[in-house]
Amino acid sequence: MNYDTYGSTAVELAIDLANADLGSPDEVQAFLDAHHEWFTGGTALELSGDERASVTATSGLIRQVAVAETEPDVRDRLNDLLALASPHPYATDHDGELHLHFARPDADAVEQLTTTVAMGLSQVVVQHGWQRLGVCAAEGCGNVYVDTSRNASRRYCSNTCASRSTVAAYRARQKI
Ligand SMILES: [Zn+2]
Ligand SMILES: [Zn+2]
């Protein structure tokens, strides 16, 4: 699987957004600042209260797609997310390599973010299968992930959770 293309890295932005702690206005703002490279230069990243609420809602929708357990559920939730997107693809070489962006370059921050994550997520799902999204199997984690492994065998959001779970399973066996 080739994850080098923009569409595929856009899914990582979607996963980051779904896993971000967005409980306070500061946290929403911090997410945007930490991902500023995704926005066209000059885009105002200071959001209004309503805009912050839509970022949080989008985060929730991505999570809904990832936790869905059947293809029809994934499809319907993906469509809920896509309904918020305003795709306007254009070619750019801002980073030195020609590639596509999904959102209008002059759209506001929320439109750019929503469109990019909705398109990135749906592209991976339709090209690589709805089972590619999942929820971390580590106890108490709950992060969602996109499985980019060749044989689709991923169960954890990160190496940290994978090794934490291996250690816990080992200790559990030792107790018996
Ligand atoms: Zn780009
Ligand atoms: Zn995890």
Tab-separated table of C-alpha atoms and ligand atoms in Angstrom:
chain	number	residue	atom	x	y	z
A	1	MET	CA	0.000	0.000	0.000
A	2	ASN	CA	1.347	3.393	-0.871
A	3	TYR	CA	0.694	5.903	1.866
A	4	ASP	CA	3.015	8.544	0.504
A	5	THR	CA	0.336	10.470	-1.299
A	6	TYR	CA	-1.502	13.437	0.126
A	7	GLY	CA	-4.781	11.560	0.406
A	8	SER	CA	-3.140	9.032	2.632
A	9	THR	CA	-1.371	11.455	4.909
A	10	ALA	CA	-4.661	13.362	5.175
A	11	VAL	CA	-6.079	10.298	6.915
A	12	GLU	CA	-3.410	10.728	9.571
A	13	LEU	CA	-4.668	14.247	10.175
A	14	ALA	CA	-8.147	12.728	10.567
A	15	ILE	CA	-6.869	10.183	13.094
A	16	ASP	CA	-4.996	12.892	15.007
A	17	LEU	CA	-8.184	14.931	15.150
A	18	ALA	CA	-10.284	11.985	16.326
A	19	ASN	CA	-7.789	11.259	19.123
A	20	ALA	CA	-7.204	14.851	20.179
A	21	ASP	CA	-8.377	16.063	23.557
A	22	LEU	CA	-10.771	18.855	22.615
A	23	GLY	CA	-12.541	19.405	25.909
A	24	SER	CA	-11.596	23.068	26.210
A	25	PRO	CA	-11.334	25.967	23.706
A	26	ASP	CA	-7.567	26.079	24.368
A	27	GLU	CA	-7.191	22.447	23.387
A	28	VAL	CA	-9.034	22.964	20.101
A	29	GLN	CA	-6.826	25.953	19.383
A	30	ALA	CA	-3.712	23.962	20.298
A	31	PHE	CA	-4.702	21.230	17.840
A	32	LEU	CA	-4.904	23.743	14.992
A	33	ASP	CA	-1.619	25.358	15.922
A	34	ALA	CA	0.118	21.978	16.120
A	35	HIS	CA	-1.176	21.114	12.621
A	36	HIS	CA	-0.731	24.543	11.018
A	37	GLU	CA	1.224	23.031	8.101
A	38	TRP	CA	-2.069	21.611	6.805
A	39	PHE	CA	-3.519	25.068	6.168
A	40	THR	CA	-2.781	27.408	3.309
A	41	GLY	CA	-0.302	30.060	4.387
A	42	GLY	CA	-2.115	33.080	5.787
A	43	THR	CA	-5.215	31.148	6.916
A	44	ALA	CA	-6.539	32.622	10.170
A	45	LEU	CA	-6.305	29.847	12.759
A	46	GLU	CA	-8.006	31.743	15.604
A	47	LEU	CA	-11.493	30.273	15.721
A	48	SER	CA	-14.791	31.565	17.011
A	49	GLY	CA	-16.752	29.530	19.557
A	50	ASP	CA	-19.015	28.128	16.819
A	51	GLU	CA	-16.034	27.157	14.711
A	52	ARG	CA	-14.395	25.394	17.629
A	53	ALA	CA	-17.635	23.499	18.170
A	54	SER	CA	-17.631	22.295	14.571
A	55	VAL	CA	-14.023	21.099	14.898
A	56	THR	CA	-15.061	19.094	17.960
A	57	ALA	CA	-18.102	17.731	16.087
A	58	THR	CA	-15.922	16.681	13.156
A	59	SER	CA	-13.580	14.906	15.551
A	60	GLY	CA	-16.585	12.993	16.937
A	61	LEU	CA	-17.761	12.023	13.448
A	62	ILE	CA	-14.349	10.591	12.541
A	63	ARG	CA	-14.440	8.540	15.719
A	64	GLN	CA	-17.925	7.314	14.799
A	65	VAL	CA	-16.593	6.081	11.447
A	66	ALA	CA	-13.664	4.328	13.121
A	67	VAL	CA	-15.735	2.543	15.769
A	68	ALA	CA	-18.440	1.414	13.323
A	69	GLU	CA	-18.457	-2.367	13.085
A	70	THR	CA	-20.239	-3.020	9.804
A	71	GLU	CA	-19.754	-1.725	6.308
A	72	PRO	CA	-23.195	-0.038	6.103
A	73	ASP	CA	-22.446	1.814	9.364
A	74	VAL	CA	-19.050	2.922	8.103
A	75	ARG	CA	-20.633	4.080	4.839
A	76	ASP	CA	-23.452	6.038	6.504
A	77	ARG	CA	-21.144	7.728	9.022
A	78	LEU	CA	-18.642	8.523	6.308
A	79	ASN	CA	-21.441	10.171	4.375
A	80	ASP	CA	-22.368	12.250	7.437
A	81	LEU	CA	-18.788	13.466	7.523
A	82	LEU	CA	-18.590	14.035	3.769
A	83	ALA	CA	-21.760	16.132	3.944
A	84	LEU	CA	-19.714	18.701	5.890
A	85	ALA	CA	-16.919	18.802	3.314
A	86	SER	CA	-16.667	21.259	0.442
A	87	PRO	CA	-14.154	19.604	-1.850
A	88	HIS	CA	-12.513	21.716	-4.461
A	89	PRO	CA	-9.440	19.808	-5.576
A	90	TYR	CA	-6.471	21.678	-6.887
A	91	ALA	CA	-2.930	20.745	-7.793
A	92	THR	CA	-0.087	22.286	-5.831
A	93	ASP	CA	3.669	21.919	-5.497
A	94	HIS	CA	4.008	24.001	-2.319
A	95	ASP	CA	6.317	21.361	-0.807
A	96	GLY	CA	8.292	20.827	-4.010
A	97	GLU	CA	6.263	17.890	-5.277
A	98	LEU	CA	3.118	18.102	-7.365
A	99	HIS	CA	0.112	16.721	-5.480
A	100	LEU	CA	-3.584	17.336	-4.923
A	101	HIS	CA	-5.241	19.259	-2.131
A	102	PHE	CA	-8.949	18.725	-1.507
A	103	ALA	CA	-10.042	22.034	-0.015
A	104	ARG	CA	-10.139	25.467	-1.613
A	105	PRO	CA	-6.910	27.225	-0.671
A	106	ASP	CA	-8.820	30.362	0.353
A	107	ALA	CA	-11.425	28.542	2.462
A	108	ASP	CA	-11.535	29.293	6.183
A	109	ALA	CA	-9.655	27.035	8.601
A	110	VAL	CA	-12.684	24.909	9.537
A	111	GLU	CA	-13.622	24.269	5.901
A	112	GLN	CA	-10.042	23.336	5.036
A	113	LEU	CA	-9.776	21.005	8.021
A	114	THR	CA	-13.171	19.334	7.595
A	115	THR	CA	-12.735	18.839	3.869
A	116	THR	CA	-9.209	17.466	4.188
A	117	VAL	CA	-10.051	14.921	6.886
A	118	ALA	CA	-13.337	13.831	5.256
A	119	MET	CA	-11.697	13.297	1.869
A	120	GLY	CA	-8.586	11.654	3.327
A	121	LEU	CA	-10.592	9.266	5.457
A	122	SER	CA	-13.033	8.286	2.718
A	123	GLN	CA	-10.251	7.760	0.210
A	124	VAL	CA	-8.538	5.232	2.456
A	125	VAL	CA	-11.814	3.479	3.264
A	126	VAL	CA	-12.949	3.108	-0.344
A	127	GLN	CA	-9.507	2.140	-1.636
A	128	HIS	CA	-8.306	-0.127	1.142
A	129	GLY	CA	-11.445	-1.332	2.926
A	130	TRP	CA	-13.617	-0.211	5.811
A	131	GLN	CA	-11.853	-2.607	8.218
A	132	ARG	CA	-8.734	-0.450	7.993
A	133	LEU	CA	-10.023	1.782	10.770
A	134	GLY	CA	-10.202	0.532	14.312
A	135	VAL	CA	-10.041	1.266	18.012
A	136	CYS	CA	-6.922	0.499	20.049
A	137	ALA	CA	-7.176	-2.842	21.866
A	138	ALA	CA	-5.022	-1.672	24.787
A	139	GLU	CA	-6.915	-1.430	28.047
A	140	GLY	CA	-7.995	2.108	28.864
A	141	CYS	CA	-6.696	3.640	25.631
A	142	GLY	CA	-9.617	4.170	23.253
A	143	ASN	CA	-7.607	5.877	20.518
A	144	VAL	CA	-8.625	5.161	16.945
A	145	TYR	CA	-6.117	4.210	14.263
A	146	VAL	CA	-5.792	3.558	10.568
A	147	ASP	CA	-4.186	0.219	9.782
A	148	THR	CA	-1.496	0.654	7.156
A	149	SER	CA	0.089	-2.756	7.707
A	150	ARG	CA	0.291	-4.990	4.663
A	151	ASN	CA	-1.823	-7.797	6.117
A	152	ALA	CA	-4.219	-5.508	8.038
A	153	SER	CA	-3.218	-7.038	11.363
A	154	ARG	CA	-2.926	-3.921	13.478
A	155	ARG	CA	-4.708	-3.818	16.847
A	156	TYR	CA	-3.084	-0.922	18.679
A	157	CYS	CA	-2.881	2.829	18.113
A	158	SER	CA	0.862	2.973	18.787
A	159	ASN	CA	3.936	0.935	19.629
A	160	THR	CA	3.580	2.178	23.187
A	161	CYS	CA	0.141	0.583	23.538
A	162	ALA	CA	1.272	-2.593	21.771
A	163	SER	CA	4.196	-3.173	24.126
A	164	ARG	CA	2.198	-2.106	27.191
A	165	SER	CA	-0.381	-4.772	26.303
A	166	THR	CA	2.276	-7.424	25.672
A	167	VAL	CA	3.756	-6.775	29.112
A	168	ALA	CA	0.306	-6.848	30.749
A	169	ALA	CA	-0.545	-10.157	29.041
A	170	TYR	CA	2.787	-11.608	30.123
A	171	ARG	CA	2.228	-10.538	33.755
A	172	ALA	CA	-1.297	-11.954	33.676
A	173	ARG	CA	0.080	-15.302	32.543
A	174	GLN	CA	2.752	-15.243	35.279
A	175	LYS	CA	0.052	-14.927	37.950
A	176	ILE	CA	-1.708	-18.129	36.974
B	1	ZN	ZN	0.296	19.725	0.369
B	2	ZN	ZN	-3.652	2.866	22.255
